[in-house]
Amino acid sequence: MALGATHLSLALCLMALIVFVKADFDGKKEPINNILEQNSEMLTQDFCIFAAVGSVVAEAIARERRMGASLIRLFFHDCFVDGCDAGILLDDIPGRFQGEKTSPPNNNSVRGYQVIDQAKQRIKTMCPGAAVSCADILALAARDSVAMLGGIPYPVSLGRRDARTANFTGALTQLPAPFDDLNVQLKKFSDKGMSAREMVALVGSHTVGFARCVTLCDDRNINPAMKSTLKCGCPVSNNNTNLVTLDLMTPDFFDKFYYEDLIRNQGLLFSDQVLMGSTATADVVRTYNSDPALFLREFNDAMIKMGKLPPSRGVQLEIRNVCSKVNGNSIADM
């Protein structure tokens, strides 16, 4: 898809958000999908896809602002395991297939699956005949979340395909973990073709969102300087749902204050605070803190680059009809 079309589609997406917010403030009850359906004839197929996804994301964030951070994380966790192939969305098949969704880094932690399902369905309703992968929907939902939380919108190209498998072990070995030291993190990002600077930019997404108390009660995962401030009542059970903000100052807005936390030794996660342990990464932290506009631009550049990570060689690809399962034959039969 041409870049110009991408920008125009993004404009429509953001217009949809404005219509939704205005309708909410005006007390009107008409759902945004009805508004868009009434004007769907004016939209080309790509424009329609962008607007449909944007409307679902806008509704989800209006219901729960945290969902924006969850959708950004969902996209990251997909792309960092064998490329941007929507593998994370596949449900397990008991006794036959175990995928990324229930791998320890994702299980009872990653969320937003229902928003992707809703976006897929809205595309089918509003944009008949549109062929868009679940991997593309993940990319669009993450971009829209960044913009709706206060970041800068950036272009997203379509054309990704969905894998007919997923990698349970890969989620364990390829995803950065909250207990990873700096060298381990640099290696994991380097394995994806990302530089140290791009790594610091991408983890800046921790300016929004939360960490679970069950994660923070493990001493390996928390910045030791923050342990005394933690109000989780450790130890906690694995089904504990209490949360702590990753950005102490503005956890609901996509801004630079995460980096200010790091400079003050108030990064919550061990893996975050160790960015200050090397001149190479600490200098980038300080640069982004002093130049928020630069951070937003370079974060976008890193997201665009990450969004181009290809699926593993040899993996069978398709455009799924339902994001949580492959088309036709089951995974176990492939």
Coordinates of C-alpha atoms in Angstrom, one line a residue:
M1 CA 0.0 0.0 0.0
A2 CA 1.4 3.4 -0.9
L3 CA 2.7 5.6 2.0
G4 CA 0.3 8.4 1.0
A5 CA -2.7 6.1 1.4
T6 CA -1.3 5.0 4.8
H7 CA -1.3 8.6 6.0
L8 CA -4.8 9.3 4.7
S9 CA -6.0 6.1 6.3
L10 CA -4.4 7.1 9.6
A11 CA -6.2 10.5 9.3
L12 CA -9.5 8.7 8.9
C13 CA -8.7 6.5 12.0
L14 CA -8.1 9.6 14.1
M15 CA -11.1 11.3 12.7
A16 CA -13.1 8.3 13.9
L17 CA -11.6 8.7 17.3
I18 CA -12.6 12.4 17.4
V19 CA -16.2 11.6 16.3
F20 CA -16.3 8.9 19.1
V21 CA -15.0 11.2 21.8
K22 CA -17.3 14.1 20.7
A23 CA -20.3 11.8 20.6
D24 CA -19.4 10.6 24.1
F25 CA -19.1 14.2 25.4
D26 CA -22.3 15.3 23.7
G27 CA -24.1 12.4 25.4
K28 CA -25.1 10.8 22.2
K29 CA -25.5 7.0 22.4
E30 CA -25.1 6.1 18.7
P31 CA -22.1 3.6 18.5
I32 CA -19.2 4.7 16.3
N33 CA -19.5 1.6 14.1
N34 CA -23.0 2.8 13.1
I35 CA -21.6 6.2 12.2
L36 CA -18.8 4.6 10.1
E37 CA -21.2 2.2 8.5
Q38 CA -23.4 5.1 7.3
N39 CA -20.3 6.5 5.5
S40 CA -18.6 3.2 4.5
E41 CA -19.3 3.8 0.8
M42 CA -17.0 6.8 0.9
L43 CA -14.1 4.7 2.1
T44 CA -11.7 2.7 -0.1
Q45 CA -10.9 -0.8 1.2
D46 CA -7.7 0.3 3.0
F47 CA -9.3 3.4 4.4
C48 CA -12.1 1.3 5.7
I49 CA -9.7 -1.2 7.4
F50 CA -7.9 1.6 9.2
A51 CA -11.1 3.3 10.3
A52 CA -12.6 0.1 11.5
V53 CA -9.7 -0.9 13.6
G54 CA -9.3 2.7 14.9
S55 CA -12.9 2.8 16.0
V56 CA -12.6 -0.5 18.0
V57 CA -9.4 0.7 19.7
A58 CA -11.0 4.0 20.5
E59 CA -13.9 2.3 22.1
A60 CA -11.7 0.0 24.1
I61 CA -9.5 2.8 25.4
A62 CA -12.6 4.8 26.3
R63 CA -13.8 1.9 28.4
E64 CA -10.4 1.3 30.0
R65 CA -7.4 3.5 29.3
R66 CA -5.0 0.7 30.4
M67 CA -6.1 -1.2 27.3
G68 CA -3.9 1.0 25.1
A69 CA -0.8 -0.1 26.9
S70 CA -1.9 -3.7 26.7
L71 CA -2.4 -3.5 22.9
I72 CA 1.1 -2.0 22.5
R73 CA 2.6 -4.8 24.6
L74 CA 0.5 -7.5 22.7
F75 CA 2.1 -6.3 19.4
F76 CA 5.6 -6.3 20.9
H77 CA 5.2 -9.8 22.3
D78 CA 4.0 -11.1 18.9
C79 CA 6.7 -9.5 16.8
F80 CA 9.6 -10.5 19.1
V81 CA 8.8 -14.2 18.9
D82 CA 9.5 -15.4 15.3
G83 CA 8.3 -12.1 13.7
C84 CA 5.1 -10.3 13.3
D85 CA 2.9 -13.3 12.4
A86 CA 0.0 -13.2 15.0
G87 CA 1.3 -16.4 16.5
I88 CA 0.5 -15.1 19.9
L89 CA -3.2 -15.0 19.1
L90 CA -3.6 -18.8 18.5
D91 CA -5.5 -20.7 21.2
D92 CA -4.0 -23.9 22.5
I93 CA -5.5 -27.2 21.4
P94 CA -5.5 -29.4 24.6
G95 CA -3.3 -32.4 24.1
R96 CA -2.3 -31.4 20.6
F97 CA -0.9 -27.9 20.4
Q98 CA 0.5 -25.4 22.9
G99 CA 1.3 -22.0 21.6
E100 CA 2.6 -18.6 22.7
K101 CA -0.6 -17.5 24.5
T102 CA -0.1 -19.8 27.5
S103 CA 3.7 -19.5 27.6
P104 CA 4.8 -18.1 31.0
P105 CA 5.8 -14.6 29.7
N106 CA 2.2 -14.2 28.3
N107 CA 0.0 -16.5 30.4
N108 CA -2.4 -14.4 32.6
S109 CA -0.3 -11.4 31.7
V110 CA -0.7 -10.3 28.1
R111 CA -4.2 -9.1 27.3
G112 CA -6.2 -7.3 24.6
Y113 CA -7.1 -10.5 22.6
Q114 CA -10.8 -9.6 22.6
V115 CA -10.1 -6.2 21.1
I116 CA -8.3 -7.8 18.1
D117 CA -11.2 -10.2 17.7
Q118 CA -13.6 -7.3 17.7
A119 CA -11.6 -5.4 15.1
K120 CA -11.5 -8.4 12.9
Q121 CA -15.3 -8.7 13.1
R122 CA -15.8 -5.0 12.5
I123 CA -13.7 -5.2 9.3
K124 CA -15.9 -8.1 8.1
T125 CA -19.0 -6.0 8.8
M126 CA -17.9 -2.6 7.5
C127 CA -15.4 -3.6 4.7
P128 CA -16.9 -6.6 2.9
G129 CA -14.3 -8.5 0.9
A130 CA -11.3 -6.9 2.7
A131 CA -8.5 -9.3 3.2
V132 CA -6.5 -8.2 6.2
S133 CA -4.4 -10.4 8.4
C134 CA -4.6 -10.6 12.2
A135 CA -0.9 -9.6 12.2
D136 CA -1.9 -6.4 10.4
I137 CA -4.6 -5.7 12.9
L138 CA -2.1 -6.1 15.8
A139 CA 0.1 -3.5 14.1
L140 CA -2.7 -1.1 13.6
A141 CA -4.1 -1.5 17.1
A142 CA -0.7 -0.8 18.6
R143 CA -0.1 2.3 16.4
D144 CA -3.6 3.7 17.2
S145 CA -3.0 3.1 20.9
V146 CA 0.2 5.1 20.9
A147 CA -1.6 8.0 19.2
M148 CA -4.6 7.8 21.4
L149 CA -2.5 7.8 24.6
G150 CA -0.7 11.0 23.6
G151 CA 2.1 9.8 21.3
I152 CA 2.6 10.7 17.7
P153 CA 0.8 8.6 15.0
Y154 CA 3.0 6.9 12.5
P155 CA 2.4 5.1 9.2
V156 CA 1.7 1.3 9.2
S157 CA 1.8 -0.7 5.9
L158 CA -0.5 -3.6 5.4
G159 CA 0.5 -7.0 3.9
R160 CA 1.6 -9.2 6.8
R161 CA 0.4 -12.8 7.0
D162 CA -0.6 -15.0 9.8
A163 CA 1.4 -18.1 10.8
R164 CA -0.3 -21.5 11.0
T165 CA 1.7 -22.3 14.1
A166 CA 3.2 -20.6 17.2
N167 CA 6.3 -21.0 19.4
F168 CA 5.7 -21.8 23.1
T169 CA 9.5 -22.1 23.8
G170 CA 10.3 -19.1 21.7
A171 CA 8.2 -16.9 24.0
L172 CA 10.4 -18.1 26.9
T173 CA 13.7 -17.5 25.1
Q174 CA 13.2 -14.6 22.8
L175 CA 11.1 -12.1 24.8
P176 CA 13.0 -9.8 27.2
A177 CA 12.2 -10.6 30.8
P178 CA 11.9 -8.3 33.8
F179 CA 14.9 -10.0 35.5
D180 CA 17.2 -9.7 32.4
D181 CA 20.4 -7.8 32.9
L182 CA 21.6 -5.2 30.4
N183 CA 23.8 -7.6 28.4
V184 CA 21.0 -10.1 28.0
Q185 CA 18.5 -7.5 26.9
L186 CA 21.0 -6.1 24.3
K187 CA 21.6 -9.6 22.9
K188 CA 17.8 -10.2 22.6
F189 CA 17.3 -6.9 20.8
S190 CA 20.4 -7.4 18.6
D191 CA 19.0 -10.8 17.6
K192 CA 16.1 -8.9 16.1
G193 CA 18.3 -6.4 14.3
M194 CA 17.6 -3.7 16.9
S195 CA 20.4 -1.4 18.2
A196 CA 20.9 -0.3 21.8
R197 CA 19.4 3.0 21.0
E198 CA 16.3 1.4 19.4
M199 CA 16.0 -0.8 22.5
V200 CA 16.0 2.2 24.8
A201 CA 13.3 3.8 22.6
L202 CA 11.1 0.7 22.5
V203 CA 11.2 0.1 26.3
G204 CA 10.0 3.7 26.6
S205 CA 6.6 2.2 26.0
H206 CA 6.7 1.5 29.8
T207 CA 5.7 5.1 30.2
V208 CA 2.2 3.6 30.0
G209 CA 0.9 0.5 31.7
F210 CA 1.3 -1.6 34.8
A211 CA 3.2 -4.5 36.3
R212 CA 1.5 -7.2 38.3
C213 CA 2.2 -7.6 41.9
V214 CA 2.8 -11.3 41.4
T215 CA 5.7 -10.2 39.1
L216 CA 7.1 -7.6 41.5
C217 CA 7.0 -9.8 44.5
D218 CA 9.8 -11.9 42.9
D219 CA 13.0 -10.1 44.0
R220 CA 14.6 -10.9 40.7
N221 CA 12.2 -8.6 38.8
I222 CA 12.1 -5.4 40.9
N223 CA 14.6 -2.6 41.2
P224 CA 16.0 -3.1 44.7
A225 CA 15.6 0.7 45.4
M226 CA 11.8 0.4 44.8
K227 CA 11.2 -2.6 47.0
S228 CA 10.5 -0.6 50.2
T229 CA 7.9 1.5 48.4
L230 CA 6.0 -1.5 47.0
K231 CA 2.4 -1.9 48.3
C232 CA 1.7 -5.4 47.1
G233 CA 1.6 -7.2 50.4
C234 CA 4.1 -9.8 49.2
P235 CA 4.1 -12.7 48.9
V236 CA 1.0 -13.0 46.8
S237 CA -0.6 -15.9 45.0
N238 CA -0.3 -16.4 41.2
N239 CA -4.0 -15.4 40.7
N240 CA -3.4 -12.0 42.5
T241 CA -4.7 -9.2 40.2
N242 CA -3.2 -6.1 41.9
L243 CA -1.2 -3.8 39.7
V244 CA 1.5 -1.1 40.1
T245 CA 2.1 1.7 37.6
L246 CA 5.4 1.5 35.6
D247 CA 5.6 5.3 35.2
L248 CA 5.2 6.9 38.6
M249 CA 4.2 10.4 37.3
T250 CA 2.0 10.0 34.2
P251 CA 1.1 6.3 33.8
D252 CA -1.9 7.1 31.5
F253 CA 0.0 9.2 29.0
F254 CA 2.6 8.4 26.4
D255 CA 5.4 10.8 27.3
K256 CA 9.0 11.0 28.5
F257 CA 8.5 10.6 32.3
Y258 CA 9.5 7.0 32.4
Y259 CA 13.0 8.1 31.6
E260 CA 12.9 10.7 34.4
D261 CA 12.0 7.8 36.7
L262 CA 15.1 5.9 35.6
I263 CA 17.4 8.9 36.1
R264 CA 16.0 9.2 39.7
N265 CA 16.7 5.5 40.3
Q266 CA 12.9 5.0 40.4
G267 CA 12.5 2.6 37.5
L268 CA 10.2 -0.2 38.8
L269 CA 11.5 -3.2 37.0
F270 CA 15.0 -4.5 37.4
S271 CA 15.3 -4.7 33.6
D272 CA 14.3 -1.0 33.3
Q273 CA 16.7 0.4 35.9
V274 CA 19.7 -1.4 34.5
L275 CA 19.5 0.8 31.5
M276 CA 21.4 3.4 33.7
G277 CA 24.2 0.9 34.3
S278 CA 26.0 1.6 31.0
T279 CA 27.0 4.9 29.4
A280 CA 25.8 3.7 26.0
T281 CA 22.2 3.3 27.2
A282 CA 22.2 5.8 30.1
D283 CA 23.1 8.6 27.7
V284 CA 20.1 7.7 25.5
V285 CA 17.9 7.8 28.6
R286 CA 19.1 11.3 29.4
T287 CA 18.7 12.4 25.8
Y288 CA 15.1 11.3 25.6
N289 CA 14.3 12.8 29.0
S290 CA 15.7 16.2 27.9
D291 CA 14.2 16.0 24.3
P292 CA 10.7 14.4 24.5
A293 CA 10.0 15.1 20.9
L294 CA 13.1 13.2 19.8
F295 CA 11.9 10.2 21.9
L296 CA 8.5 10.2 20.3
R297 CA 10.0 10.3 16.8
E298 CA 12.6 7.6 17.5
F299 CA 10.1 5.4 19.3
N300 CA 7.9 5.5 16.1
D301 CA 10.9 4.7 13.9
A302 CA 11.7 1.7 16.1
M303 CA 8.1 0.5 16.1
I304 CA 8.0 0.7 12.3
K305 CA 11.2 -1.3 12.1
M306 CA 10.0 -3.9 14.6
G307 CA 6.7 -4.2 12.7
K308 CA 8.7 -5.4 9.7
L309 CA 10.2 -8.4 11.5
P310 CA 9.4 -11.3 9.2
P311 CA 8.0 -14.7 10.2
S312 CA 10.4 -17.6 10.5
R313 CA 11.5 -19.1 7.3
G314 CA 9.5 -22.1 6.1
V315 CA 6.4 -21.3 8.3
Q316 CA 3.2 -21.7 6.4
L317 CA 1.3 -18.4 6.2
E318 CA -2.3 -17.4 5.6
I319 CA -4.9 -14.7 6.4
R320 CA -6.9 -16.2 9.2
N321 CA -10.7 -16.0 9.2
V322 CA -10.7 -16.1 13.0
C323 CA -7.6 -14.8 14.8
S324 CA -7.5 -17.4 17.5
K325 CA -7.4 -20.5 15.1
V326 CA -5.9 -21.4 11.8
N327 CA -8.1 -21.9 8.7
G328 CA -9.2 -25.3 7.6
N329 CA -7.1 -28.1 9.0
S330 CA -6.0 -27.9 12.6
I331 CA -2.4 -27.0 13.5
A332 CA -1.7 -30.5 14.6
D333 CA -2.6 -31.9 11.2
M334 CA -0.1 -29.6 9.4

